Amino acid sequence: MARALELARRGMATTHPNPRVGCVIVRGDRVVGEGYHQRAGEPHAERLALSQAGGAARGATAYVTLEPCCHTGRTPPCTDALLAAGIARVVAAMEDPDARVRGRGLEALRTAGVAVDVGLMEGEAARLNRGFISRAVRARPFVVAKAGISLDGRTALASGESQWITGAAARADVQRLRAVMGAVMTGTGTIRADDPRLTVHEGAPRQPLRVVVTSSLAIPPDARILAGDADLMVLTTTDGPHGDRLRASGAEVVAVGGAPGQVDLAAGLGALAARGVNDVLVEAGPTLLASLLDQGLIDELRLYVAPMLLGNGRPLADFTLAKLSGARAWRYDEVRSVGRDLRLILTPET
Ligand code: AOF
Ligand code: ZN
């Protein structure tokens, strides 16, 4: 299973919206077939491993990082392929949360007389597909908020200058992170202040969907985010004349409602999930970040802390607490150095 997970990770940046899945077929003490899912529409891990194993699959055990599917999607059911090949035992790391499967794949195998075990290395498997699971179970993507901050929690000087607070190694780390996310999200404040492109460096296998949250639709016509060949989605409250201008420049404009001046963020995330986005990287300023935090919509905080003090600058998130007892607690999941900076990964304390 460890090998199957390693194979699955090769699809890290390319399987969207599908899960990352690896499969290893073992006969006796010999690996006779290996496969991993590469791209939606292309064969599932199980089929690739089976075709490598050929006749040696008869009586063998298949280790799969996700329950084999039993439905016809873009490709036919893997349960049929496993049965046809004469696989005797299937070990799955976890059940498939996809509504079309949810245990029915394992059930079909059991009914046909295959020995089935589930749960081996489940934690690792679930982590690998946390976005896919989030979309299947909560109908919204897994949301990671990222920021580069100073020791005193500033993301820019009072003048707005922010390039660069973190070092080259931290910025390269962010590029790698963007490359495996379904979407990258920001707000109009950041567009005006930093004019980011939000793309992944050249040579990346794919570009994440870029998402701008804006109640006013007032994205400057010369904003760099409007150029470039990566897809752009604009989430807004209600459509308006600016919407047509943005559509003309190639953006997809989606009105999700909300109070005046407040895009309904939960609905926006729902719209992203409906479009097949498993995970979102939020690279936003203090206003959008405060709204997401306030609504409990951030699943992971990833902070790159530069060894400098910036004094009276822009805060990470713009909110005021009445009482210290009202502060939400986060848990440090990881603390490590990246170049000259620190990388902190935090999740909400439950
Ligand atoms: C994958 N790769 O290796 C496995 C998957 O539209 P399809 O035919 O590609 O089906 C996608 C679904 O198949 C996916 O949501 C998941 O439930 C199941 N298993 N998917 O992309 C794989 N084993
Ligand atoms: Zn399948």
XYZ file of C-alpha atoms and ligand atoms in Angstrom:
374
model
C 0.000 0.000 0.000
C 2.920 2.321 0.714
C 4.084 1.730 -2.855
C 0.559 2.287 -4.195
C 0.429 5.621 -2.349
C 3.808 6.571 -3.774
C 2.507 5.826 -7.268
C -0.697 7.780 -6.607
C 1.366 10.852 -5.693
C 2.735 10.959 -9.231
C -0.710 12.169 -10.272
C -0.629 14.957 -7.678
C -0.850 17.821 -10.169
C -2.777 16.182 -12.997
C -5.794 14.085 -11.908
C -8.214 16.977 -11.178
C -11.127 16.696 -10.721
C -10.505 12.998 -10.181
C -8.779 11.545 -7.113
C -5.138 10.508 -7.010
C -5.137 6.720 -7.006
C -2.398 4.088 -7.107
C -2.636 0.304 -7.439
C -0.136 -2.520 -6.924
C -0.893 -6.141 -7.815
C 0.978 -8.766 -5.814
C 1.174 -12.487 -6.439
C 2.921 -14.429 -3.694
C 5.810 -12.145 -2.785
C 6.158 -10.637 -6.252
C 4.792 -7.369 -7.647
C 3.265 -8.255 -11.006
C 1.564 -4.974 -11.890
C 1.581 -1.297 -10.965
C -0.460 1.679 -12.073
C -1.638 5.139 -11.106
C -4.302 7.464 -12.361
C -2.887 10.258 -14.448
C -5.700 12.288 -15.940
C -9.512 12.422 -15.948
C -10.828 10.418 -18.878
C -7.765 8.195 -18.887
C -7.728 4.690 -17.339
C -8.004 4.221 -13.590
C -5.066 2.920 -11.562
C -6.552 -0.585 -11.320
C -6.886 -1.027 -15.084
C -3.320 0.072 -15.710
C -1.980 -2.288 -13.040
C -4.113 -5.152 -14.383
C -2.918 -4.675 -17.920
C 0.681 -4.761 -16.721
C 0.000 -7.937 -14.727
C -1.765 -9.732 -17.593
C -2.419 -13.417 -16.771
C -0.447 -13.120 -13.531
C -3.401 -11.253 -12.014
C -5.335 -14.513 -11.610
C -5.420 -15.387 -7.904
C -3.409 -12.256 -7.013
C -4.021 -9.480 -4.474
C -4.685 -5.890 -5.567
C -3.669 -3.078 -3.211
C -5.574 0.100 -4.107
C -5.432 3.484 -2.372
C -9.165 4.028 -2.996
C -12.103 1.639 -3.202
C -12.460 0.398 -6.797
C -15.290 2.076 -8.672
C -18.427 0.183 -9.707
C -19.943 2.823 -11.959
C -19.481 3.921 -15.531
C -18.150 7.464 -15.562
C -15.709 8.591 -18.197
C -14.381 5.013 -17.980
C -16.024 1.600 -17.242
C -16.197 0.058 -13.705
C -12.933 -1.213 -12.220
C -14.789 -3.883 -10.238
C -15.662 -5.586 -13.559
C -12.016 -5.471 -14.665
C -10.772 -6.902 -11.338
C -13.312 -9.742 -11.475
C -12.620 -10.515 -15.128
C -8.898 -10.736 -14.367
C -9.531 -13.224 -11.543
C -8.183 -11.096 -8.661
C -8.662 -13.099 -5.433
C -8.224 -10.342 -2.846
C -8.579 -6.565 -2.793
C -7.052 -4.389 -0.067
C -8.316 -0.803 -0.231
C -6.933 2.028 1.891
C -10.321 3.718 2.137
C -13.882 3.756 0.896
C -14.608 5.986 -2.092
C -16.683 8.979 -0.857
C -18.017 9.545 -4.404
C -21.825 9.243 -4.204
C -21.759 6.833 -7.154
C -19.594 4.371 -5.192
C -19.640 4.722 -1.331
C -19.042 1.082 -0.452
C -20.866 -0.396 -3.414
C -17.582 -1.234 -5.179
C -16.345 -3.271 -2.217
C -19.772 -4.861 -1.867
C -19.798 -5.955 -5.510
C -16.389 -7.565 -5.060
C -17.430 -9.367 -1.854
C -20.604 -10.628 -3.483
C -18.527 -12.089 -6.291
C -16.389 -13.988 -3.767
C -13.345 -11.714 -3.618
C -11.703 -11.305 -0.166
C -11.897 -7.615 0.720
C -10.118 -5.588 3.396
C -10.374 -1.849 3.866
C -8.527 0.699 6.039
C -4.844 -0.075 5.465
C -2.896 3.245 5.647
C -6.212 5.062 5.541
C -4.837 8.286 7.082
C -2.243 8.726 4.346
C -4.752 7.894 1.621
C -7.317 10.357 2.978
C -4.714 13.103 3.228
C -3.699 12.596 -0.387
C -7.289 13.173 -1.519
C -8.504 15.585 1.148
C -9.839 17.913 -1.550
C -11.667 15.163 -3.434
C -13.146 13.940 -0.139
C -14.176 17.454 0.869
C -15.982 17.982 -2.425
C -17.726 14.585 -2.221
C -18.739 14.859 1.440
C -19.230 18.626 2.041
C -19.939 19.810 -1.519
C -17.191 22.379 -1.147
C -13.462 22.320 -1.806
C -10.762 21.976 0.861
C -9.602 25.533 1.530
C -5.985 26.423 2.305
C -5.145 30.060 3.084
C -1.564 31.058 2.450
C 0.309 34.235 3.345
C 3.816 35.548 3.639
C 4.111 37.516 6.877
C 6.672 39.287 9.014
C 7.474 38.319 12.603
C 4.858 40.840 13.694
C 2.218 39.399 11.388
C 2.317 42.031 8.644
C 1.750 41.160 5.013
C 2.841 44.551 3.631
C 4.099 47.950 4.719
C 1.594 50.714 5.404
C 2.572 52.050 1.954
C 1.370 48.769 0.431
C 4.854 47.560 -0.537
C 5.045 43.792 -0.103
C 7.460 42.411 -2.676
C 9.175 40.530 -1.261
C 8.758 39.803 2.417
C 9.550 36.105 2.151
C 12.652 34.686 0.480
C 13.087 32.831 -2.808
C 12.826 29.355 -1.244
C 9.458 30.159 0.353
C 8.154 31.621 -2.906
C 9.252 28.494 -4.798
C 7.424 26.408 -2.186
C 4.236 28.379 -2.922
C 4.657 27.721 -6.647
C 4.789 23.981 -5.949
C 1.696 24.255 -3.785
C -0.249 26.217 -6.425
C 0.585 23.575 -9.004
C -1.332 20.861 -7.129
C -4.388 22.969 -6.238
C -7.605 22.988 -8.258
C -7.971 26.751 -7.891
C -6.234 29.830 -6.541
C -8.456 32.548 -5.056
C -7.981 36.224 -4.329
C -9.961 39.450 -3.893
C -10.000 42.846 -5.577
C -7.915 44.459 -2.826
C -5.016 42.165 -3.667
C -5.523 42.710 -7.411
C -5.224 46.472 -6.858
C -2.349 46.277 -4.372
C -0.170 43.529 -5.872
C -1.552 42.954 -9.398
C -0.754 39.207 -9.255
C -1.070 36.793 -12.182
C -1.700 33.789 -9.910
C -0.279 31.389 -12.447
C 2.197 28.570 -11.976
C 5.651 28.872 -13.520
C 6.151 27.800 -17.111
C 6.506 24.087 -17.723
C 3.891 23.176 -15.090
C 1.624 20.324 -16.258
C -1.484 22.454 -15.762
C -2.622 25.811 -14.432
C -5.080 26.001 -11.524
C -8.322 27.864 -12.121
C -7.854 31.462 -10.966
C -10.737 32.886 -8.944
C -11.400 36.517 -8.048
C -14.026 37.326 -5.434
C -15.496 40.775 -6.070
C -18.823 42.311 -5.158
C -18.194 45.364 -7.361
C -16.774 43.541 -10.418
C -14.341 46.470 -10.543
C -11.247 44.658 -11.750
C -9.034 47.219 -13.539
C -9.045 46.500 -17.314
C -5.253 46.338 -17.338
C -4.983 43.940 -14.365
C -2.481 41.209 -15.135
C -4.942 38.552 -13.962
C -7.097 39.318 -17.045
C -4.227 38.372 -19.333
C -2.559 34.994 -19.638
C -4.019 31.698 -20.757
C -5.063 30.163 -17.409
C -8.834 30.075 -16.802
C -10.332 32.874 -14.736
C -13.563 32.743 -12.737
C -15.072 35.832 -11.155
C -17.376 35.223 -8.182
C -19.742 38.087 -7.479
C -23.069 38.888 -5.819
C -25.161 40.011 -8.772
C -24.127 40.374 -12.369
C -23.789 43.832 -13.876
C -22.405 45.817 -16.810
C -18.848 45.187 -15.597
C -19.630 41.472 -15.891
C -19.971 41.754 -19.674
C -16.646 43.567 -19.869
C -14.959 40.787 -17.875
C -16.627 38.077 -19.954
C -15.390 39.822 -23.088
C -11.856 39.450 -21.779
C -12.400 35.716 -21.330
C -13.481 35.419 -17.687
C -16.344 33.255 -16.491
C -18.567 35.442 -14.281
C -20.694 33.624 -11.693
C -23.217 35.501 -9.510
C -23.729 33.635 -6.245
C -25.698 36.237 -4.277
C -24.973 37.626 -0.831
C -25.625 40.838 1.078
C -24.739 44.074 -0.752
C -20.960 44.293 -0.995
C -20.576 40.774 0.462
C -20.211 37.860 -1.910
C -21.792 34.738 -0.373
C -18.543 32.853 0.147
C -20.093 29.523 1.108
C -22.161 29.653 -2.091
C -19.048 30.623 -4.034
C -17.198 27.590 -2.722
C -20.237 25.492 -3.614
C -20.051 26.831 -7.170
C -16.383 25.875 -7.334
C -17.129 22.350 -6.111
C -19.882 22.035 -8.709
C -17.275 22.906 -11.317
C -15.052 20.057 -10.045
C -12.622 22.076 -7.934
C -11.329 19.870 -5.098
C -9.057 22.338 -3.354
C -8.567 26.091 -3.259
C -5.509 28.086 -2.291
C -6.564 31.480 -0.935
C -3.928 34.147 -1.518
C -5.906 37.135 -0.397
C -5.719 40.326 1.610
C -7.074 41.148 5.074
C -10.710 41.712 4.061
C -11.442 38.483 2.190
C -9.366 36.511 4.689
C -11.320 37.945 7.632
C -14.638 37.007 5.999
C -13.495 33.452 5.278
C -12.158 33.075 8.830
C -15.326 34.528 10.321
C -17.427 31.964 8.485
C -15.152 29.067 9.413
C -14.363 28.364 5.773
C -10.602 27.922 6.108
C -9.424 24.343 6.619
C -5.702 25.026 6.752
C -3.513 28.080 7.309
C -0.091 28.073 5.748
C 2.078 30.954 6.873
C 5.577 31.738 5.683
C 7.183 33.859 8.384
C 10.055 36.113 7.340
C 12.658 37.051 9.988
C 11.863 40.773 9.967
C 9.705 43.313 11.749
C 7.549 45.625 9.646
C 5.829 47.729 12.281
C 2.595 49.424 11.265
C 1.782 47.513 8.139
C -1.124 45.611 6.638
C -2.457 42.893 8.988
C -2.991 39.302 7.913
C -6.723 39.514 8.549
C -8.748 42.622 9.282
C -11.035 41.997 12.241
C -11.435 43.236 15.780
C -11.981 40.949 18.737
C -13.989 42.248 21.685
C -12.560 39.705 24.095
C -9.480 37.532 24.083
C -11.685 34.613 25.048
C -13.327 35.010 21.630
C -10.103 34.204 19.768
C -10.348 30.995 17.779
C -7.547 28.528 18.508
C -5.463 26.899 15.785
C -3.161 23.923 16.122
C 0.371 23.832 14.733
C 0.549 20.761 12.491
C 3.977 21.576 11.147
C 6.760 24.043 11.898
C 9.837 23.957 9.699
C 12.365 26.145 7.928
C 12.113 26.900 4.238
C 15.252 28.783 3.250
C 15.597 31.691 5.651
C 11.881 31.697 6.538
C 9.668 29.517 8.715
C 6.742 27.561 7.309
C 3.826 27.103 9.694
C 0.932 24.813 8.852
C -2.102 25.140 11.127
C -5.547 23.605 11.271
C -8.574 24.747 13.276
C -8.599 23.374 16.836
C -11.717 21.248 17.119
C -10.019 7.887 -10.884
N -8.899 7.121 -10.946
O -7.761 5.309 -10.478
C -9.943 5.509 -9.633
C -11.120 6.325 -9.554
O -15.115 9.556 -14.682
P -14.233 8.405 -14.332
O -14.593 7.172 -15.067
O -12.774 8.726 -14.450
O -14.509 8.063 -12.799
C -14.057 8.873 -11.769
C -14.433 8.239 -10.446
O -13.919 6.909 -10.345
C -13.877 8.956 -9.244
O -14.759 9.967 -8.797
C -13.784 7.854 -8.205
O -15.038 7.718 -7.553
C -13.581 6.582 -9.009
N -12.232 5.959 -8.860
N -11.099 7.501 -10.207
O -10.042 8.940 -11.470
C -8.815 5.954 -10.348
N -9.877 4.313 -9.033
Zn -12.229 2.819 -11.387
